[in-house]
Amino acid sequence: MAEPLRSNRDFRLLWLSGLFAVLGSQMSAIALPLLILRETGSAVQAGAVGTVGVCAVLFTMLPGGVMADRVERRRLMRLCDAGGLAAVTALAVAVWNGHAPMALVLLVATSGAVLNSVYAPAAFGLMRAVVPPDQMSTATARLQARTSTARLVGPLVGGALFGVHEALPFTAQFLGLFLSTVCVALVRTRSEARTRAGSVFSRRELTAGLSFLWQLPYLRTVLLVFGLGMNFSFGALTFTALAVFSDGGRSGLGGGFVITCVSAGALVGALVAPRFATERHVRTLIVITCWSCVGTAAVLAWLSSPLVAGLLCALCMCLSTVASIGFLSTLLVVTPEERIGRVQSAAGFLSSIVQPFGPLVGGFLLTTLGSGTAFGVIGCVLAVSAAVVTLAPSVRAGAAASREKPDAAAGEAESAGTPQPAEEKPAPATPEEPDHPEPAGTVSPRPATAPERATAGPAPDAAGSGAP
């Protein structure tokens, strides 16, 4: 019988590593635009930093997955930690000296995003080696609860520290990254693919994760509809609610209440998920989540109340988090160990690629159609997605169909693109032994410097290294 998670030393270290890193990144995330606004007075430049970070994540997510299947994963994470610490140190020193050039800020934001794209799939691969399959759902829920808590607390603490001195949030992030680095260094488990991936920028390697997901109809449908479609629509819904209940920007109270409720819903969902056998009820949870979002849009089209909007959005986010944890647990279990990095990156890529456009579309609908009609149009898009998820035969077959033949799908994905290297690696995930030297390796990630999401779909919790 496997030891409980609370007794799993390496899991506790990974959990703490993510907590320190996410807290630090969230404190700097609120401070960075404030710093740029103070130094330049330009909201455009402040927004450009976030845009650069999002673009860097999307461009490097798939190569990061390939890297995680080429290099021993714990070592990769440690190298990313070192890069993140160097970037944050440079920024903190510049701010303490009274001037942070825009070029340095953009460089730090880009490097943090790139490092996170490598760190995240490596962290998932290492977690799979640390956590037994029957505990994966509980472990995923605890990671999500950790990140949701940090995202609630971090901006408040970061804003307060910025009010004392503008360099304090970045100094706090440095300390968080340092502690996170120490935790990762203390992890004993190693995780290395038995068969190494090929070239990082090979088209076949970059698409290997997408090919694997495409071979399993259940994973393919859920990611395209629930991950991609619902993320986009729910992003439009929450942004529209933020704009409407902020009274066109004249008051942040109502809109801020809605966004806080969304974050609280994610936290509650992560806390209650272990009480459900999420991996056995994924389809039911996904269907309920989708139709709850449809109902929320319909109510908001007729009733203009920030209290109602906040509570309904919190409910949707709570359900979504529980469903996403179940889906991610299934994904981690059915994916062959040597492909875990590429498949996790591919799933994150599909869930994220259109999400930045949700607020843009929501703003366009609100401007051209008014609030009631905008919510109605968004509700119709959500209803189409909900109907597809409800009726699709592949989703109705459920996760069991994916669990039955993961190796066959892996073989088909291999023939579709991933070359079979000649070098066979020893079995992964063995605890470190004193007489086995640590393998040579490369780069790392940690919790949450990926683009912030108000998601309704399976957006894996990436604990990533790096800078703001």
Coordinates of C-alpha atoms in Angstrom, one line a residue:
M1 CA 0.0 0.0 0.0
A2 CA 1.4 3.4 -1.0
E3 CA 2.3 5.9 1.8
P4 CA -0.2 8.8 2.2
L5 CA 0.7 12.0 0.6
R6 CA 1.4 13.8 3.9
S7 CA 4.2 11.2 4.5
N8 CA 5.6 11.6 0.9
R9 CA 8.7 13.7 1.5
D10 CA 9.3 14.5 -2.1
F11 CA 5.7 15.6 -2.8
R12 CA 5.8 17.9 0.3
L13 CA 9.0 19.5 -1.1
L14 CA 7.4 20.0 -4.5
W15 CA 4.3 21.5 -2.9
L16 CA 6.4 23.9 -0.8
S17 CA 8.6 24.8 -3.8
G18 CA 5.5 25.8 -5.8
L19 CA 4.0 27.8 -2.9
F20 CA 7.2 29.9 -2.5
A21 CA 7.5 30.5 -6.2
V22 CA 3.8 31.4 -6.8
L23 CA 3.7 33.8 -3.9
G24 CA 6.8 35.5 -5.2
S25 CA 5.5 35.7 -8.7
Q26 CA 2.1 37.0 -7.7
M27 CA 3.6 39.7 -5.5
S28 CA 5.8 41.0 -8.4
A29 CA 2.9 40.5 -10.9
I30 CA 0.9 43.3 -9.2
A31 CA 4.0 45.5 -8.6
L32 CA 5.5 45.4 -12.1
P33 CA 2.8 47.3 -13.9
L34 CA 2.7 49.8 -11.0
L35 CA 6.4 50.3 -11.3
I36 CA 6.3 50.9 -15.0
L37 CA 3.4 53.3 -14.7
R38 CA 5.3 55.2 -12.0
E39 CA 8.5 55.4 -14.1
T40 CA 7.0 56.0 -17.6
G41 CA 3.4 57.1 -17.0
S42 CA 2.5 55.0 -20.0
A43 CA -0.3 52.4 -19.6
V44 CA 0.7 51.1 -23.1
Q45 CA 4.2 50.2 -21.9
A46 CA 2.7 48.6 -18.7
G47 CA 0.4 46.4 -20.8
A48 CA 3.2 45.5 -23.2
V49 CA 5.0 43.6 -20.5
G50 CA 2.0 41.3 -20.0
T51 CA 1.6 40.8 -23.7
V52 CA 5.3 39.9 -24.2
G53 CA 5.0 37.4 -21.4
V54 CA 1.9 35.7 -22.9
C55 CA 3.4 35.5 -26.4
A56 CA 6.7 34.1 -25.0
V57 CA 4.8 31.4 -23.2
L58 CA 2.8 30.4 -26.2
F59 CA 5.8 30.3 -28.5
T60 CA 8.0 28.3 -26.2
M61 CA 5.4 25.9 -24.6
L62 CA 5.8 23.1 -27.1
P63 CA 9.7 23.2 -27.3
G64 CA 9.6 23.2 -23.5
G65 CA 7.8 19.9 -23.5
V66 CA 10.3 18.4 -25.8
M67 CA 13.1 19.6 -23.5
A68 CA 11.4 18.0 -20.5
D69 CA 11.5 14.6 -22.3
R70 CA 15.2 15.0 -23.2
V71 CA 16.8 16.0 -19.9
E72 CA 16.6 14.5 -16.4
R73 CA 13.6 16.5 -15.1
R74 CA 14.8 17.5 -11.6
R75 CA 18.0 18.8 -13.0
L76 CA 16.1 20.7 -15.7
M77 CA 14.0 22.3 -12.9
R78 CA 17.1 23.3 -11.0
L79 CA 18.7 25.0 -14.0
C80 CA 15.5 26.9 -14.6
D81 CA 15.5 28.0 -11.0
A82 CA 19.1 29.3 -11.4
G83 CA 18.0 31.3 -14.5
G84 CA 15.0 32.6 -12.8
L85 CA 17.0 33.7 -9.7
A86 CA 19.5 35.5 -12.0
A87 CA 16.7 37.4 -13.8
V88 CA 14.9 38.4 -10.6
T89 CA 18.1 39.5 -8.9
A90 CA 18.9 41.8 -11.8
L91 CA 15.5 43.4 -11.6
A92 CA 15.5 43.8 -7.8
V93 CA 19.0 45.4 -7.9
A94 CA 17.9 47.8 -10.6
V95 CA 14.8 48.8 -8.7
W96 CA 16.8 49.3 -5.4
N97 CA 19.1 51.6 -7.4
G98 CA 16.2 53.7 -8.4
H99 CA 15.8 52.9 -12.1
A100 CA 14.6 49.8 -14.0
P101 CA 15.0 50.3 -17.8
M102 CA 12.2 49.1 -19.9
A103 CA 14.6 46.9 -21.9
L104 CA 15.5 45.1 -18.7
V105 CA 11.9 44.6 -17.6
L106 CA 11.0 43.1 -21.0
L107 CA 14.1 40.9 -20.9
V108 CA 13.2 39.6 -17.4
A109 CA 9.5 39.1 -18.4
T110 CA 10.5 37.1 -21.5
S111 CA 13.1 35.0 -19.7
G112 CA 10.7 34.2 -16.9
A113 CA 8.0 33.1 -19.4
V114 CA 10.5 30.9 -21.4
L115 CA 11.9 29.3 -18.2
N116 CA 8.3 28.6 -17.1
S117 CA 7.5 26.9 -20.4
V118 CA 10.4 24.4 -19.7
Y119 CA 9.9 24.1 -16.0
A120 CA 6.2 23.3 -16.0
P121 CA 6.3 20.0 -18.1
A122 CA 9.4 18.9 -16.2
A123 CA 7.6 19.5 -12.9
F124 CA 4.6 17.4 -14.1
G125 CA 6.9 14.6 -15.2
L126 CA 8.7 14.7 -11.8
M127 CA 5.4 14.7 -9.9
R128 CA 4.2 11.6 -11.8
A129 CA 7.4 9.9 -10.7
V130 CA 6.8 11.0 -7.1
V131 CA 3.1 10.3 -6.8
P132 CA 1.4 6.9 -7.3
P133 CA -1.3 6.8 -9.9
D134 CA -4.1 6.2 -7.4
Q135 CA -3.1 9.4 -5.5
M136 CA -2.7 11.6 -8.6
S137 CA -6.2 13.2 -8.2
T138 CA -5.6 14.2 -4.6
A139 CA -2.1 15.4 -5.4
T140 CA -3.3 17.5 -8.3
A141 CA -6.1 19.0 -6.1
R142 CA -3.5 20.0 -3.4
L143 CA -1.3 21.6 -6.0
Q144 CA -4.3 23.6 -7.3
A145 CA -5.4 24.6 -3.8
R146 CA -1.8 25.9 -3.2
T147 CA -1.7 27.9 -6.3
S148 CA -5.2 29.4 -5.8
T149 CA -4.4 30.4 -2.3
A150 CA -1.2 32.1 -3.4
R151 CA -3.0 34.0 -6.2
L152 CA -5.5 35.3 -3.6
V153 CA -2.9 36.4 -1.1
G154 CA 0.1 37.3 -3.3
P155 CA -1.3 40.4 -5.0
L156 CA -2.6 41.8 -1.7
V157 CA 0.9 41.4 0.0
G158 CA 2.7 42.6 -3.1
G159 CA 0.6 45.8 -3.3
A160 CA 1.2 46.5 0.4
L161 CA 4.9 46.0 0.0
F162 CA 5.0 48.2 -3.0
G163 CA 3.4 51.0 -1.0
V164 CA 6.3 50.8 1.5
H165 CA 9.0 50.6 -1.2
E166 CA 8.8 49.7 -4.8
A167 CA 11.7 47.2 -4.6
L168 CA 10.2 45.1 -1.8
P169 CA 7.9 42.9 -3.9
F170 CA 10.8 42.0 -6.2
T171 CA 13.0 41.3 -3.2
A172 CA 10.2 39.1 -1.8
Q173 CA 10.1 37.2 -5.1
F174 CA 13.8 36.7 -5.0
L175 CA 13.5 35.1 -1.5
G176 CA 10.5 33.0 -2.8
L177 CA 12.6 31.7 -5.7
F178 CA 15.5 31.0 -3.5
L179 CA 13.5 28.9 -1.1
S180 CA 11.8 27.1 -4.0
T181 CA 15.2 26.3 -5.5
V182 CA 16.3 24.8 -2.2
C183 CA 13.2 22.6 -2.0
V184 CA 13.7 21.3 -5.5
A185 CA 17.4 20.6 -4.7
L186 CA 16.3 18.5 -1.7
V187 CA 14.0 16.2 -3.8
R188 CA 15.5 12.7 -4.0
T189 CA 13.5 11.3 -6.9
R190 CA 14.8 11.4 -10.4
S191 CA 12.6 11.3 -13.5
E192 CA 14.1 10.7 -16.9
A193 CA 12.4 9.4 -20.1
R194 CA 13.4 5.9 -21.0
T195 CA 13.6 7.0 -24.6
R196 CA 14.9 10.5 -25.1
A197 CA 13.1 12.9 -27.4
G198 CA 14.9 14.1 -30.5
S199 CA 15.8 17.6 -31.5
V200 CA 13.9 20.4 -29.6
F201 CA 13.0 22.2 -32.7
S202 CA 12.1 19.2 -34.8
R203 CA 8.6 19.5 -36.3
R204 CA 7.9 15.9 -35.4
E205 CA 9.0 16.3 -31.8
L206 CA 7.0 19.6 -31.4
T207 CA 3.9 17.9 -32.6
A208 CA 4.4 14.6 -30.8
G209 CA 2.2 15.6 -27.8
L210 CA -0.5 16.9 -30.1
S211 CA -0.4 13.7 -32.1
F212 CA -0.8 11.6 -29.0
L213 CA -3.8 13.7 -27.8
W214 CA -5.3 13.4 -31.3
Q215 CA -5.2 9.6 -31.2
L216 CA -7.4 9.5 -28.1
P217 CA -10.9 10.8 -29.0
Y218 CA -11.8 11.5 -25.4
L219 CA -8.8 13.7 -24.7
R220 CA -9.0 15.3 -28.1
T221 CA -12.7 16.3 -27.7
V222 CA -12.4 17.5 -24.1
L223 CA -9.3 19.7 -24.8
L224 CA -10.8 21.2 -28.0
V225 CA -14.2 21.9 -26.6
F226 CA -13.9 22.2 -22.8
G227 CA -10.3 23.4 -22.8
L228 CA -10.1 25.6 -25.8
G229 CA -13.7 26.7 -26.4
M230 CA -14.8 27.1 -22.8
N231 CA -11.6 28.9 -21.8
F232 CA -12.2 31.4 -24.6
S233 CA -15.9 31.9 -23.8
F234 CA -15.5 32.1 -20.0
G235 CA -12.7 34.6 -20.5
A236 CA -15.1 36.8 -22.5
L237 CA -17.8 36.3 -19.9
T238 CA -15.7 37.3 -16.9
F239 CA -14.2 40.3 -18.7
T240 CA -17.7 41.5 -19.7
A241 CA -18.9 41.1 -16.1
L242 CA -15.8 43.0 -14.9
A243 CA -16.5 45.9 -17.3
V244 CA -20.2 46.0 -16.7
F245 CA -20.1 45.9 -12.9
S246 CA -17.1 48.4 -12.8
D247 CA -19.5 51.0 -14.3
G248 CA -17.4 51.5 -17.3
G249 CA -14.3 52.0 -15.3
R250 CA -15.7 54.6 -12.9
S251 CA -15.8 52.1 -10.0
G252 CA -13.7 49.0 -9.4
L253 CA -15.8 47.7 -6.5
G254 CA -18.4 45.6 -8.4
G255 CA -15.9 44.3 -11.0
G256 CA -13.3 43.6 -8.3
F257 CA -15.9 41.6 -6.3
V258 CA -16.7 39.4 -9.4
I259 CA -13.0 38.6 -10.0
T260 CA -12.4 37.9 -6.4
C261 CA -15.3 35.5 -6.4
V262 CA -13.8 33.7 -9.4
S263 CA -10.5 33.3 -7.6
A264 CA -12.3 32.1 -4.4
G265 CA -14.3 29.6 -6.5
A266 CA -11.1 28.1 -7.9
L267 CA -9.8 27.7 -4.3
V268 CA -13.0 26.1 -3.0
G269 CA -13.0 23.8 -6.0
A270 CA -9.4 22.6 -5.3
L271 CA -10.2 22.1 -1.6
V272 CA -13.4 20.0 -2.2
A273 CA -12.0 18.0 -5.2
P274 CA -10.4 15.3 -3.0
R275 CA -13.8 14.5 -1.6
F276 CA -14.9 13.3 -5.0
A277 CA -13.6 10.5 -7.1
T278 CA -12.9 13.1 -9.8
E279 CA -11.1 10.8 -12.2
R280 CA -14.2 8.5 -12.3
H281 CA -16.8 11.3 -12.8
V282 CA -14.9 13.6 -15.2
R283 CA -17.6 13.6 -17.9
T284 CA -20.4 14.4 -15.5
L285 CA -18.4 17.2 -13.9
I286 CA -17.5 18.7 -17.3
V287 CA -21.1 18.6 -18.5
I288 CA -22.4 20.2 -15.3
T289 CA -19.7 22.9 -15.6
C290 CA -20.5 23.7 -19.2
W291 CA -24.3 24.1 -18.6
S292 CA -23.6 26.1 -15.4
C293 CA -21.7 28.6 -17.5
V294 CA -24.6 28.7 -20.0
G295 CA -27.0 29.4 -17.1
T296 CA -24.8 32.1 -15.7
A297 CA -24.6 33.9 -19.0
A298 CA -28.4 33.7 -19.4
V299 CA -29.0 35.1 -15.9
L300 CA -26.5 38.0 -16.4
A301 CA -28.2 38.9 -19.7
W302 CA -31.4 39.7 -17.7
L303 CA -30.2 40.6 -14.2
S304 CA -27.6 43.2 -13.5
S305 CA -26.3 42.5 -10.0
P306 CA -22.6 42.2 -9.1
L307 CA -23.5 40.0 -6.1
V308 CA -25.4 37.5 -8.3
A309 CA -22.7 37.7 -11.0
G310 CA -19.9 37.0 -8.5
L311 CA -21.7 34.1 -6.9
L312 CA -22.6 32.5 -10.2
C313 CA -19.0 32.9 -11.6
A314 CA -17.6 31.5 -8.4
L315 CA -19.9 28.4 -8.8
C316 CA -18.7 28.0 -12.4
M317 CA -15.1 28.3 -11.4
C318 CA -15.5 25.9 -8.5
L319 CA -17.1 23.2 -10.8
S320 CA -14.5 23.9 -13.5
T321 CA -11.6 23.4 -11.1
V322 CA -13.0 20.1 -9.8
A323 CA -13.5 18.9 -13.4
S324 CA -10.1 20.1 -14.5
I325 CA -8.4 18.3 -11.7
G326 CA -10.1 15.0 -12.7
F327 CA -9.2 15.5 -16.3
L328 CA -5.6 16.4 -15.6
S329 CA -5.2 13.4 -13.3
T330 CA -6.5 11.1 -16.1
L331 CA -4.1 12.8 -18.6
L332 CA -1.1 12.2 -16.4
V333 CA -2.0 8.6 -15.7
V334 CA -2.6 7.6 -19.3
T335 CA 0.3 9.4 -20.9
P336 CA 3.4 7.2 -21.4
E337 CA 6.3 8.3 -19.1
E338 CA 8.6 9.2 -22.0
R339 CA 6.0 11.6 -23.5
I340 CA 4.7 13.3 -20.4
G341 CA 6.5 16.6 -21.1
R342 CA 5.3 16.9 -24.7
V343 CA 1.8 15.8 -23.9
Q344 CA 1.4 18.2 -20.9
S345 CA 2.8 21.1 -23.0
A346 CA 0.4 20.3 -25.8
A347 CA -2.6 20.2 -23.5
G348 CA -1.6 23.5 -21.9
F349 CA -1.0 25.0 -25.4
L350 CA -4.5 24.0 -26.6
S351 CA -6.1 25.3 -23.4
S352 CA -4.3 28.6 -23.6
I353 CA -3.9 29.5 -27.3
V354 CA -7.2 31.4 -27.7
Q355 CA -7.8 32.4 -24.2
P356 CA -6.1 35.9 -24.5
F357 CA -8.6 36.8 -27.1
G358 CA -11.6 36.2 -24.8
P359 CA -11.5 39.6 -23.1
L360 CA -11.0 41.3 -26.5
V361 CA -14.1 39.6 -27.9
G362 CA -16.1 40.4 -24.7
G363 CA -15.1 44.0 -24.9
F364 CA -16.1 44.2 -28.6
L365 CA -19.5 42.6 -28.0
L366 CA -20.1 44.9 -25.0
T367 CA -19.2 48.0 -27.0
T368 CA -21.3 47.2 -30.1
L369 CA -24.3 45.3 -28.6
G370 CA -24.7 46.4 -25.0
S371 CA -24.4 44.3 -21.9
G372 CA -27.6 42.2 -22.2
T373 CA -27.0 41.1 -25.8
A374 CA -23.3 40.6 -25.2
F375 CA -24.0 38.1 -22.4
G376 CA -26.6 36.5 -24.6
V377 CA -24.2 36.0 -27.5
I378 CA -21.6 34.6 -25.1
G379 CA -24.2 32.3 -23.6
C380 CA -25.0 30.9 -27.1
V381 CA -21.4 30.1 -27.8
L382 CA -21.2 28.4 -24.4
A383 CA -24.4 26.5 -25.2
V384 CA -22.9 25.1 -28.4
S385 CA -19.8 23.9 -26.5
A386 CA -21.9 22.4 -23.8
A387 CA -24.1 20.6 -26.3
V388 CA -21.0 19.1 -28.0
V389 CA -19.5 17.9 -24.7
T390 CA -22.9 16.4 -23.7
L391 CA -23.6 14.6 -26.9
A392 CA -20.2 13.7 -28.3
P393 CA -19.8 9.8 -28.4
S394 CA -16.1 10.1 -27.5
V395 CA -16.9 12.1 -24.3
R396 CA -19.8 9.8 -23.5
A397 CA -17.4 6.8 -23.6
G398 CA -15.5 8.7 -20.9
A399 CA -12.0 8.4 -19.6
A400 CA -12.1 4.6 -19.5
A401 CA -11.7 4.5 -23.2
S402 CA -8.5 6.5 -22.9
R403 CA -7.1 4.4 -20.1
E404 CA -7.5 1.2 -22.1
K405 CA -5.1 1.8 -24.9
P406 CA -2.6 4.6 -24.1
D407 CA 0.3 2.6 -25.3
A408 CA -1.4 1.9 -28.7
A409 CA -2.0 5.6 -29.1
A410 CA 1.6 6.3 -28.2
G411 CA 2.6 3.9 -30.9
E412 CA 0.4 5.7 -33.5
A413 CA 1.8 9.1 -32.3
E414 CA 5.3 7.7 -32.7
S415 CA 4.6 6.6 -36.3
A416 CA 2.9 10.0 -36.9
G417 CA 6.1 11.9 -36.1
T418 CA 8.3 11.1 -33.2
P419 CA 11.5 9.4 -34.2
Q420 CA 12.7 6.4 -32.1
P421 CA 16.2 7.3 -30.8
A422 CA 18.5 4.4 -30.5
E423 CA 19.6 5.2 -26.9
E424 CA 17.5 3.5 -24.3
K425 CA 17.5 5.1 -20.8
P426 CA 17.2 3.3 -17.6
A427 CA 13.8 3.1 -15.9
P428 CA 12.8 6.5 -14.5
A429 CA 11.6 7.7 -11.1
T430 CA 14.0 5.8 -8.9
P431 CA 15.1 7.4 -5.6
E432 CA 18.5 8.9 -5.6
E433 CA 21.2 6.6 -4.4
P434 CA 24.6 7.7 -3.2
D435 CA 26.7 5.7 -5.6
H436 CA 24.8 7.0 -8.7
P437 CA 26.1 10.4 -9.8
E438 CA 23.5 12.9 -10.8
P439 CA 23.1 13.0 -14.6
A440 CA 24.2 16.1 -16.6
G441 CA 21.3 18.2 -17.5
T442 CA 19.8 21.6 -18.4
V443 CA 16.9 24.0 -17.4
S444 CA 13.7 24.4 -14.9
P445 CA 10.2 25.8 -14.0
R446 CA 7.7 26.3 -11.0
P447 CA 4.2 27.6 -10.1
A448 CA 2.5 30.2 -12.1
T449 CA 4.3 32.7 -14.2
A450 CA 2.4 31.4 -17.1
P451 CA -0.4 33.8 -18.2
E452 CA -2.9 34.3 -15.5
R453 CA -6.2 32.5 -16.3
A454 CA -9.8 32.8 -15.4
T455 CA -10.4 29.5 -17.0
A456 CA -13.4 27.2 -17.3
G457 CA -11.5 24.4 -18.9
P458 CA -8.6 22.1 -18.1
A459 CA -5.8 24.5 -17.6
P460 CA -3.0 22.5 -15.9
D461 CA -1.6 24.1 -12.8
A462 CA 1.9 24.9 -13.8
A463 CA 4.3 25.8 -11.1
G464 CA 6.9 27.7 -12.9
S465 CA 10.1 29.4 -12.3
G466 CA 11.1 32.7 -13.5
A467 CA 10.5 36.3 -13.2
P468 CA 7.4 38.5 -13.4

